[in-house]
Amino acid sequence: MPDYYGTAAMIRVLSDPEALSLKAAGIFVQQAQSSVNRRGRFCVALSGGRTPGRLYEILAGPLFLNKVPWERTHIFWGDERCVPADDKKNNALMARQMLLDHVPVPPDQIHPILCHEAPAKSAEHYRDLLYDFYGGGPPVFDLVLLGLGENGHTASLFPYDEILKDQDAWTSAVYVQEQDMSRVTLMPAVINRARLVVFLVSGDSKASVLKEVIAGPADPFRLPAQLIRPESGELVWLADKAAAALLDL
Ligand code: 6PG
């Protein structure tokens, strides 16, 4: 099939959402262990949305809990919705409830995107946090988890948003009109420096957009997920059968 991503992307189709989450958990563990072996720490940016919930539960469950070097893991997020910290739409809250409250990751190694101020300020603070953490150099995540929206967005990179034209910013604030919600997002300039980027895509409502993003012509202003092309890292798409139904594999 015509492959927009060329040979750099691996596409794995799993039978159902459970198999998808188990596969993602296996990749998470492997990347965590090899990052700690090589560099002494594992830096991961989690995604929001519903799809990764089961992955988070699996990582906190008996099969995987002891396989991740949590004491050497640093947790970040790919994006955050600017809602109160106790709102169930908050990505950090979801990850805490399903994962972080149940694993021994040191609290000072959890680096949420805080939306306590105006979104633009919050984005600046997240940038400063990354700047300090990475000692002034550009952030290089060991793993970035991402989802895919039905409109082709990923993280909080939404179709036709002017921020998509910015190739240098590390973080940005966005306002999503349909949801009347501001968000803060990592930008492609950072995501694309990651050592490994994994998309999790589940369900038939994603089938047509997944096909367009992966196999359609390049149109990243309309399909921002196409902006994700790691410079030297790996890109893996994990899709369940329903999401992959229209792919010509
Ligand atoms: C968010 C996200 C977003 C998400 C996709 C897919 O905070 O909303 O990070 O990019 O990953 O919208 O969401 P689902 O997994 O819920 O389909």
PDB file of C-alpha atoms and ligand atoms in Angstrom:
ATOM      1  CA  MET A   1       0.000   0.000   0.000  1.00  0.00           C
ATOM      2  CA  PRO A   2       1.195   3.573  -0.451  1.00  0.00           C
ATOM      3  CA  ASP A   3       2.842   4.280   2.857  1.00  0.00           C
ATOM      4  CA  TYR A   4       2.968   7.903   3.870  1.00  0.00           C
ATOM      5  CA  TYR A   5       5.520   7.179   6.555  1.00  0.00           C
ATOM      6  CA  GLY A   6       7.778   5.087   4.375  1.00  0.00           C
ATOM      7  CA  THR A   7       9.786   2.401   6.105  1.00  0.00           C
ATOM      8  CA  ALA A   8      10.238   4.402   9.297  1.00  0.00           C
ATOM      9  CA  ALA A   9       6.859   3.373  10.699  1.00  0.00           C
ATOM     10  CA  MET A  10       5.864  -0.014  11.963  1.00  0.00           C
ATOM     11  CA  ILE A  11       2.169  -0.799  11.934  1.00  0.00           C
ATOM     12  CA  ARG A  12       0.979  -3.581  14.199  1.00  0.00           C
ATOM     13  CA  VAL A  13      -2.600  -4.762  14.129  1.00  0.00           C
ATOM     14  CA  LEU A  14      -3.893  -6.448  17.286  1.00  0.00           C
ATOM     15  CA  SER A  15      -7.070  -8.469  17.561  1.00  0.00           C
ATOM     16  CA  ASP A  16      -8.907  -6.266  20.073  1.00  0.00           C
ATOM     17  CA  PRO A  17      -8.419  -3.432  22.585  1.00  0.00           C
ATOM     18  CA  GLU A  18      -7.127  -5.829  25.240  1.00  0.00           C
ATOM     19  CA  ALA A  19      -4.457  -7.240  22.930  1.00  0.00           C
ATOM     20  CA  LEU A  20      -3.581  -3.690  21.886  1.00  0.00           C
ATOM     21  CA  SER A  21      -3.099  -2.641  25.506  1.00  0.00           C
ATOM     22  CA  LEU A  22      -1.033  -5.726  26.319  1.00  0.00           C
ATOM     23  CA  LYS A  23       1.207  -5.101  23.324  1.00  0.00           C
ATOM     24  CA  ALA A  24       1.636  -1.472  24.385  1.00  0.00           C
ATOM     25  CA  ALA A  25       2.491  -2.599  27.928  1.00  0.00           C
ATOM     26  CA  GLY A  26       5.164  -4.921  26.553  1.00  0.00           C
ATOM     27  CA  ILE A  27       6.692  -2.085  24.518  1.00  0.00           C
ATOM     28  CA  PHE A  28       6.540   0.246  27.541  1.00  0.00           C
ATOM     29  CA  VAL A  29       8.410  -2.262  29.716  1.00  0.00           C
ATOM     30  CA  GLN A  30      11.013  -2.981  27.076  1.00  0.00           C
ATOM     31  CA  GLN A  31      11.687   0.693  26.433  1.00  0.00           C
ATOM     32  CA  ALA A  32      11.810   1.434  30.166  1.00  0.00           C
ATOM     33  CA  GLN A  33      14.313  -1.319  30.822  1.00  0.00           C
ATOM     34  CA  SER A  34      16.567  -0.515  27.889  1.00  0.00           C
ATOM     35  CA  SER A  35      16.513   3.228  28.666  1.00  0.00           C
ATOM     36  CA  VAL A  36      17.518   2.597  32.275  1.00  0.00           C
ATOM     37  CA  ASN A  37      20.224   0.167  31.200  1.00  0.00           C
ATOM     38  CA  ARG A  38      21.650   2.648  28.728  1.00  0.00           C
ATOM     39  CA  ARG A  39      21.109   6.018  30.353  1.00  0.00           C
ATOM     40  CA  GLY A  40      20.062   5.344  33.935  1.00  0.00           C
ATOM     41  CA  ARG A  41      16.543   6.739  33.602  1.00  0.00           C
ATOM     42  CA  PHE A  42      13.347   6.361  31.603  1.00  0.00           C
ATOM     43  CA  CYS A  43      11.473   9.494  30.505  1.00  0.00           C
ATOM     44  CA  VAL A  44       8.004   8.923  29.141  1.00  0.00           C
ATOM     45  CA  ALA A  45       5.279  11.298  27.979  1.00  0.00           C
ATOM     46  CA  LEU A  46       1.836   9.808  28.575  1.00  0.00           C
ATOM     47  CA  SER A  47      -1.193  10.489  26.429  1.00  0.00           C
ATOM     48  CA  GLY A  48      -4.682  11.437  27.481  1.00  0.00           C
ATOM     49  CA  GLY A  49      -7.960  10.284  26.030  1.00  0.00           C
ATOM     50  CA  ARG A  50      -9.719   6.997  26.759  1.00  0.00           C
ATOM     51  CA  THR A  51      -7.622   4.513  24.796  1.00  0.00           C
ATOM     52  CA  PRO A  52      -4.552   4.321  27.091  1.00  0.00           C
ATOM     53  CA  GLY A  53      -6.652   3.692  30.230  1.00  0.00           C
ATOM     54  CA  ARG A  54      -6.440  -0.071  29.941  1.00  0.00           C
ATOM     55  CA  LEU A  55      -2.689   0.125  29.251  1.00  0.00           C
ATOM     56  CA  TYR A  56      -2.260   2.103  32.470  1.00  0.00           C
ATOM     57  CA  GLU A  57      -4.263  -0.475  34.426  1.00  0.00           C
ATOM     58  CA  ILE A  58      -2.203  -3.306  32.973  1.00  0.00           C
ATOM     59  CA  LEU A  59       1.068  -1.560  33.857  1.00  0.00           C
ATOM     60  CA  ALA A  60      -0.139  -1.203  37.442  1.00  0.00           C
ATOM     61  CA  GLY A  61      -1.337  -4.808  37.576  1.00  0.00           C
ATOM     62  CA  PRO A  62       0.481  -7.906  38.838  1.00  0.00           C
ATOM     63  CA  LEU A  63       1.906  -9.000  35.480  1.00  0.00           C
ATOM     64  CA  PHE A  64       3.766  -5.773  34.731  1.00  0.00           C
ATOM     65  CA  LEU A  65       4.143  -3.762  37.936  1.00  0.00           C
ATOM     66  CA  ASN A  66       7.520  -5.233  38.843  1.00  0.00           C
ATOM     67  CA  LYS A  67       8.897  -5.150  35.335  1.00  0.00           C
ATOM     68  CA  VAL A  68       9.084  -1.372  35.082  1.00  0.00           C
ATOM     69  CA  PRO A  69      11.977   0.380  36.892  1.00  0.00           C
ATOM     70  CA  TRP A  70       9.576   2.915  38.431  1.00  0.00           C
ATOM     71  CA  GLU A  71      12.163   4.421  40.764  1.00  0.00           C
ATOM     72  CA  ARG A  72      14.093   5.546  37.681  1.00  0.00           C
ATOM     73  CA  THR A  73      11.072   6.597  35.652  1.00  0.00           C
ATOM     74  CA  HIS A  74      10.109  10.203  34.955  1.00  0.00           C
ATOM     75  CA  ILE A  75       6.529  10.837  33.938  1.00  0.00           C
ATOM     76  CA  PHE A  76       5.492  13.685  31.639  1.00  0.00           C
ATOM     77  CA  TRP A  77       2.436  14.275  29.470  1.00  0.00           C
ATOM     78  CA  GLY A  78       1.980  14.927  25.775  1.00  0.00           C
ATOM     79  CA  ASP A  79      -0.885  17.261  26.504  1.00  0.00           C
ATOM     80  CA  GLU A  80      -3.243  18.474  29.190  1.00  0.00           C
ATOM     81  CA  ARG A  81      -6.743  19.814  29.174  1.00  0.00           C
ATOM     82  CA  CYS A  82      -7.024  23.054  31.133  1.00  0.00           C
ATOM     83  CA  VAL A  83      -9.709  21.908  33.542  1.00  0.00           C
ATOM     84  CA  PRO A  84      -9.572  21.820  37.336  1.00  0.00           C
ATOM     85  CA  ALA A  85      -7.150  19.207  38.679  1.00  0.00           C
ATOM     86  CA  ASP A  86     -10.040  17.141  40.073  1.00  0.00           C
ATOM     87  CA  ASP A  87     -12.073  17.199  36.839  1.00  0.00           C
ATOM     88  CA  LYS A  88     -12.267  13.734  35.317  1.00  0.00           C
ATOM     89  CA  LYS A  89     -11.264  15.191  31.956  1.00  0.00           C
ATOM     90  CA  ASN A  90      -7.835  16.036  33.425  1.00  0.00           C
ATOM     91  CA  ASN A  91      -5.244  13.791  31.772  1.00  0.00           C
ATOM     92  CA  ALA A  92      -2.939  13.749  34.790  1.00  0.00           C
ATOM     93  CA  LEU A  93      -5.798  12.770  37.090  1.00  0.00           C
ATOM     94  CA  MET A  94      -6.717   9.878  34.819  1.00  0.00           C
ATOM     95  CA  ALA A  95      -3.124   8.634  34.755  1.00  0.00           C
ATOM     96  CA  ARG A  96      -2.818   9.009  38.521  1.00  0.00           C
ATOM     97  CA  GLN A  97      -6.014   7.078  39.187  1.00  0.00           C
ATOM     98  CA  MET A  98      -5.277   4.271  36.757  1.00  0.00           C
ATOM     99  CA  LEU A  99      -1.504   4.031  37.094  1.00  0.00           C
ATOM    100  CA  LEU A 100       0.577   6.418  39.139  1.00  0.00           C
ATOM    101  CA  ASP A 101      -1.251   5.984  42.446  1.00  0.00           C
ATOM    102  CA  HIS A 102      -0.501   2.259  42.271  1.00  0.00           C
ATOM    103  CA  VAL A 103       3.181   2.149  41.321  1.00  0.00           C
ATOM    104  CA  PRO A 104       6.321   3.187  43.216  1.00  0.00           C
ATOM    105  CA  VAL A 105       7.326   6.119  41.033  1.00  0.00           C
ATOM    106  CA  PRO A 106       8.808   8.816  43.277  1.00  0.00           C
ATOM    107  CA  PRO A 107       6.369  11.772  43.450  1.00  0.00           C
ATOM    108  CA  ASP A 108       9.076  14.274  42.481  1.00  0.00           C
ATOM    109  CA  GLN A 109       9.548  12.331  39.240  1.00  0.00           C
ATOM    110  CA  ILE A 110       5.983  13.054  38.159  1.00  0.00           C
ATOM    111  CA  HIS A 111       5.921  16.231  36.072  1.00  0.00           C
ATOM    112  CA  PRO A 112       2.335  17.156  35.196  1.00  0.00           C
ATOM    113  CA  ILE A 113       1.399  20.050  32.939  1.00  0.00           C
ATOM    114  CA  LEU A 114      -0.146  22.469  35.404  1.00  0.00           C
ATOM    115  CA  CYS A 115      -2.919  24.677  34.111  1.00  0.00           C
ATOM    116  CA  HIS A 116      -3.099  26.967  37.121  1.00  0.00           C
ATOM    117  CA  GLU A 117      -2.726  30.117  35.075  1.00  0.00           C
ATOM    118  CA  ALA A 118      -3.583  31.446  31.665  1.00  0.00           C
ATOM    119  CA  PRO A 119      -2.983  28.651  29.118  1.00  0.00           C
ATOM    120  CA  ALA A 120      -0.127  30.508  27.399  1.00  0.00           C
ATOM    121  CA  LYS A 121       1.641  30.907  30.757  1.00  0.00           C
ATOM    122  CA  SER A 122       1.051  27.254  31.564  1.00  0.00           C
ATOM    123  CA  ALA A 123       2.614  26.277  28.241  1.00  0.00           C
ATOM    124  CA  GLU A 124       5.591  28.499  29.044  1.00  0.00           C
ATOM    125  CA  HIS A 125       5.957  26.842  32.430  1.00  0.00           C
ATOM    126  CA  TYR A 126       5.885  23.397  30.885  1.00  0.00           C
ATOM    127  CA  ARG A 127       8.576  24.525  28.479  1.00  0.00           C
ATOM    128  CA  ASP A 128      10.672  25.858  31.379  1.00  0.00           C
ATOM    129  CA  LEU A 129      10.185  22.614  33.258  1.00  0.00           C
ATOM    130  CA  LEU A 130      11.482  20.664  30.248  1.00  0.00           C
ATOM    131  CA  TYR A 131      14.329  23.118  29.779  1.00  0.00           C
ATOM    132  CA  ASP A 132      15.450  22.649  33.382  1.00  0.00           C
ATOM    133  CA  PHE A 133      14.978  18.892  33.346  1.00  0.00           C
ATOM    134  CA  TYR A 134      17.005  18.446  30.183  1.00  0.00           C
ATOM    135  CA  GLY A 135      19.704  20.865  31.310  1.00  0.00           C
ATOM    136  CA  GLY A 136      18.940  23.436  28.634  1.00  0.00           C
ATOM    137  CA  GLY A 137      19.159  21.011  25.733  1.00  0.00           C
ATOM    138  CA  PRO A 138      16.168  19.980  23.681  1.00  0.00           C
ATOM    139  CA  PRO A 139      14.019  17.319  25.350  1.00  0.00           C
ATOM    140  CA  VAL A 140      14.536  13.772  24.163  1.00  0.00           C
ATOM    141  CA  PHE A 141      11.865  11.451  25.500  1.00  0.00           C
ATOM    142  CA  ASP A 142      12.545   7.745  25.602  1.00  0.00           C
ATOM    143  CA  LEU A 143       8.896   7.122  24.806  1.00  0.00           C
ATOM    144  CA  VAL A 144       5.974   9.309  23.754  1.00  0.00           C
ATOM    145  CA  LEU A 145       2.529   7.721  23.795  1.00  0.00           C
ATOM    146  CA  LEU A 146      -0.053   9.291  21.520  1.00  0.00           C
ATOM    147  CA  GLY A 147      -3.667   8.799  20.512  1.00  0.00           C
ATOM    148  CA  LEU A 148      -5.478   9.698  17.318  1.00  0.00           C
ATOM    149  CA  GLY A 149      -8.662  11.753  17.238  1.00  0.00           C
ATOM    150  CA  GLU A 150     -11.367  11.120  14.644  1.00  0.00           C
ATOM    151  CA  ASN A 151     -10.463  14.458  13.066  1.00  0.00           C
ATOM    152  CA  GLY A 152      -6.785  13.545  12.754  1.00  0.00           C
ATOM    153  CA  HIS A 153      -5.553  15.377  15.841  1.00  0.00           C
ATOM    154  CA  THR A 154      -2.958  13.982  18.154  1.00  0.00           C
ATOM    155  CA  ALA A 155      -1.857  15.290  21.548  1.00  0.00           C
ATOM    156  CA  SER A 156      -3.560  18.714  21.352  1.00  0.00           C
ATOM    157  CA  LEU A 157      -2.464  19.402  17.797  1.00  0.00           C
ATOM    158  CA  PHE A 158      -5.804  20.128  16.171  1.00  0.00           C
ATOM    159  CA  PRO A 159      -6.602  20.516  12.463  1.00  0.00           C
ATOM    160  CA  TYR A 160      -6.042  23.941  10.929  1.00  0.00           C
ATOM    161  CA  ASP A 161      -4.631  25.481  14.109  1.00  0.00           C
ATOM    162  CA  GLU A 162      -1.996  28.111  13.385  1.00  0.00           C
ATOM    163  CA  ILE A 163       0.343  26.537  15.956  1.00  0.00           C
ATOM    164  CA  LEU A 164       0.851  23.665  13.512  1.00  0.00           C
ATOM    165  CA  LYS A 165       3.004  25.993  11.421  1.00  0.00           C
ATOM    166  CA  ASP A 166       5.455  26.507  14.282  1.00  0.00           C
ATOM    167  CA  GLN A 167       8.369  24.159  13.796  1.00  0.00           C
ATOM    168  CA  ASP A 168      10.456  25.368  16.720  1.00  0.00           C
ATOM    169  CA  ALA A 169       8.243  25.733  19.790  1.00  0.00           C
ATOM    170  CA  TRP A 170       8.515  23.004  22.403  1.00  0.00           C
ATOM    171  CA  THR A 171       5.064  23.578  23.907  1.00  0.00           C
ATOM    172  CA  SER A 172       1.992  25.548  23.014  1.00  0.00           C
ATOM    173  CA  ALA A 173      -1.405  26.554  24.324  1.00  0.00           C
ATOM    174  CA  VAL A 174      -4.467  25.951  22.160  1.00  0.00           C
ATOM    175  CA  TYR A 175      -8.142  26.751  22.436  1.00  0.00           C
ATOM    176  CA  VAL A 176     -10.482  24.078  21.114  1.00  0.00           C
ATOM    177  CA  GLN A 177     -13.686  25.812  20.188  1.00  0.00           C
ATOM    178  CA  GLU A 178     -15.944  22.743  19.869  1.00  0.00           C
ATOM    179  CA  GLN A 179     -15.050  21.789  23.413  1.00  0.00           C
ATOM    180  CA  ASP A 180     -14.777  25.330  24.731  1.00  0.00           C
ATOM    181  CA  MET A 181     -11.553  24.193  26.323  1.00  0.00           C
ATOM    182  CA  SER A 182      -7.974  25.380  26.398  1.00  0.00           C
ATOM    183  CA  ARG A 183      -5.213  22.843  26.312  1.00  0.00           C
ATOM    184  CA  VAL A 184      -1.443  22.750  26.551  1.00  0.00           C
ATOM    185  CA  THR A 185       0.469  20.494  24.219  1.00  0.00           C
ATOM    186  CA  LEU A 186       3.916  19.263  23.371  1.00  0.00           C
ATOM    187  CA  MET A 187       4.810  20.349  19.884  1.00  0.00           C
ATOM    188  CA  PRO A 188       6.108  18.200  17.013  1.00  0.00           C
ATOM    189  CA  ALA A 189       9.599  19.710  17.476  1.00  0.00           C
ATOM    190  CA  VAL A 190       9.802  17.833  20.786  1.00  0.00           C
ATOM    191  CA  ILE A 191       7.745  14.757  19.976  1.00  0.00           C
ATOM    192  CA  ASN A 192       9.835  14.125  16.862  1.00  0.00           C
ATOM    193  CA  ARG A 193      13.060  14.019  18.888  1.00  0.00           C
ATOM    194  CA  ALA A 194      11.780  11.088  20.929  1.00  0.00           C
ATOM    195  CA  ARG A 195      13.539   7.759  20.732  1.00  0.00           C
ATOM    196  CA  LEU A 196      10.230   5.972  20.322  1.00  0.00           C
ATOM    197  CA  VAL A 197       6.727   7.244  19.547  1.00  0.00           C
ATOM    198  CA  VAL A 198       3.803   4.853  19.889  1.00  0.00           C
ATOM    199  CA  PHE A 199       0.281   5.631  18.708  1.00  0.00           C
ATOM    200  CA  LEU A 200      -2.582   3.646  20.233  1.00  0.00           C
ATOM    201  CA  VAL A 201      -5.654   3.545  18.013  1.00  0.00           C
ATOM    202  CA  SER A 202      -8.762   1.578  18.825  1.00  0.00           C
ATOM    203  CA  GLY A 203     -12.287   1.208  17.470  1.00  0.00           C
ATOM    204  CA  ASP A 204     -14.099   1.464  14.149  1.00  0.00           C
ATOM    205  CA  SER A 205     -14.716   5.194  14.557  1.00  0.00           C
ATOM    206  CA  LYS A 206     -10.972   5.658  13.880  1.00  0.00           C
ATOM    207  CA  ALA A 207     -10.767   3.414  10.819  1.00  0.00           C
ATOM    208  CA  SER A 208     -11.156   6.029   8.125  1.00  0.00           C
ATOM    209  CA  VAL A 209      -8.910   8.647   9.712  1.00  0.00           C
ATOM    210  CA  LEU A 210      -6.237   6.037  10.428  1.00  0.00           C
ATOM    211  CA  LYS A 211      -6.234   5.069   6.779  1.00  0.00           C
ATOM    212  CA  GLU A 212      -5.975   8.707   5.713  1.00  0.00           C
ATOM    213  CA  VAL A 213      -3.164   9.488   8.127  1.00  0.00           C
ATOM    214  CA  ILE A 214      -1.103   6.439   7.310  1.00  0.00           C
ATOM    215  CA  ALA A 215      -1.818   5.848   3.659  1.00  0.00           C
ATOM    216  CA  GLY A 216      -3.329   9.058   2.352  1.00  0.00           C
ATOM    217  CA  PRO A 217      -1.529  11.966   0.775  1.00  0.00           C
ATOM    218  CA  ALA A 218       0.369  14.275   3.074  1.00  0.00           C
ATOM    219  CA  ASP A 219      -1.993  16.936   4.383  1.00  0.00           C
ATOM    220  CA  PRO A 220      -0.708  17.661   7.879  1.00  0.00           C
ATOM    221  CA  PHE A 221      -2.570  20.945   8.342  1.00  0.00           C
ATOM    222  CA  ARG A 222      -5.807  18.945   8.100  1.00  0.00           C
ATOM    223  CA  LEU A 223      -4.381  15.761   9.651  1.00  0.00           C
ATOM    224  CA  PRO A 224      -1.922  16.917  12.337  1.00  0.00           C
ATOM    225  CA  ALA A 225      -0.996  13.334  13.267  1.00  0.00           C
ATOM    226  CA  GLN A 226       0.972  13.316  10.026  1.00  0.00           C
ATOM    227  CA  LEU A 227       3.343  15.846  11.596  1.00  0.00           C
ATOM    228  CA  ILE A 228       4.668  13.081  13.816  1.00  0.00           C
ATOM    229  CA  ARG A 229       7.745  11.756  12.089  1.00  0.00           C
ATOM    230  CA  PRO A 230      10.562  11.031  14.542  1.00  0.00           C
ATOM    231  CA  GLU A 231      13.863  12.406  13.273  1.00  0.00           C
ATOM    232  CA  SER A 232      15.946   9.437  14.273  1.00  0.00           C
ATOM    233  CA  GLY A 233      13.675   7.557  16.653  1.00  0.00           C
ATOM    234  CA  GLU A 234      11.161   4.861  15.886  1.00  0.00           C
ATOM    235  CA  LEU A 235       7.483   5.262  15.109  1.00  0.00           C
ATOM    236  CA  VAL A 236       5.061   2.472  15.932  1.00  0.00           C
ATOM    237  CA  TRP A 237       1.341   2.443  15.212  1.00  0.00           C
ATOM    238  CA  LEU A 238      -0.635  -0.040  17.303  1.00  0.00           C
ATOM    239  CA  ALA A 239      -4.177  -0.452  16.023  1.00  0.00           C
ATOM    240  CA  ASP A 240      -6.860  -2.945  16.882  1.00  0.00           C
ATOM    241  CA  LYS A 241      -8.631  -4.788  14.075  1.00  0.00           C
ATOM    242  CA  ALA A 242     -11.583  -2.422  14.107  1.00  0.00           C
ATOM    243  CA  ALA A 243      -9.375   0.650  13.702  1.00  0.00           C
ATOM    244  CA  ALA A 244      -7.243  -1.055  11.068  1.00  0.00           C
ATOM    245  CA  ALA A 245     -10.213  -2.369   9.090  1.00  0.00           C
ATOM    246  CA  LEU A 246      -9.655  -0.053   6.108  1.00  0.00           C
ATOM    247  CA  LEU A 247      -5.884  -0.449   5.918  1.00  0.00           C
ATOM    248  CA  ASP A 248      -4.596  -2.355   2.970  1.00  0.00           C
ATOM    249  CA  LEU A 249      -1.930  -4.368   4.796  1.00  0.00           C
TER     250      LEU A 249
HETATM  251  C1  6PG B   1      -6.385  14.220  24.831  1.00  0.00           C
HETATM  252  C2  6PG B   1      -5.388  13.556  23.961  1.00  0.00           C
HETATM  253  C3  6PG B   1      -5.806  13.292  22.565  1.00  0.00           C
HETATM  254  C4  6PG B   1      -6.259  11.825  22.484  1.00  0.00           C
HETATM  255  C5  6PG B   1      -7.062  11.569  21.241  1.00  0.00           C
HETATM  256  C6  6PG B   1      -7.601  10.154  21.204  1.00  0.00           C
HETATM  257  O1  6PG B   1      -6.023  14.644  25.891  1.00  0.00           O
HETATM  258  O2  6PG B   1      -7.553  14.302  24.435  1.00  0.00           O
HETATM  259  O3  6PG B   1      -4.152  13.395  24.344  1.00  0.00           O
HETATM  260  O4  6PG B   1      -4.877  13.572  21.584  1.00  0.00           O
HETATM  261  O5  6PG B   1      -5.148  10.980  22.537  1.00  0.00           O
HETATM  262  O6  6PG B   1      -8.150  12.462  21.216  1.00  0.00           O
HETATM  263  O7  6PG B   1      -8.459   9.995  22.289  1.00  0.00           O
HETATM  264  P1  6PG B   1      -9.192   8.634  22.612  1.00  0.00           P
HETATM  265  O8  6PG B   1      -8.153   7.676  23.036  1.00  0.00           O
HETATM  266  O9  6PG B   1     -10.125   8.990  23.742  1.00  0.00           O
HETATM  267  O10 6PG B   1      -9.890   8.225  21.386  1.00  0.00           O
END
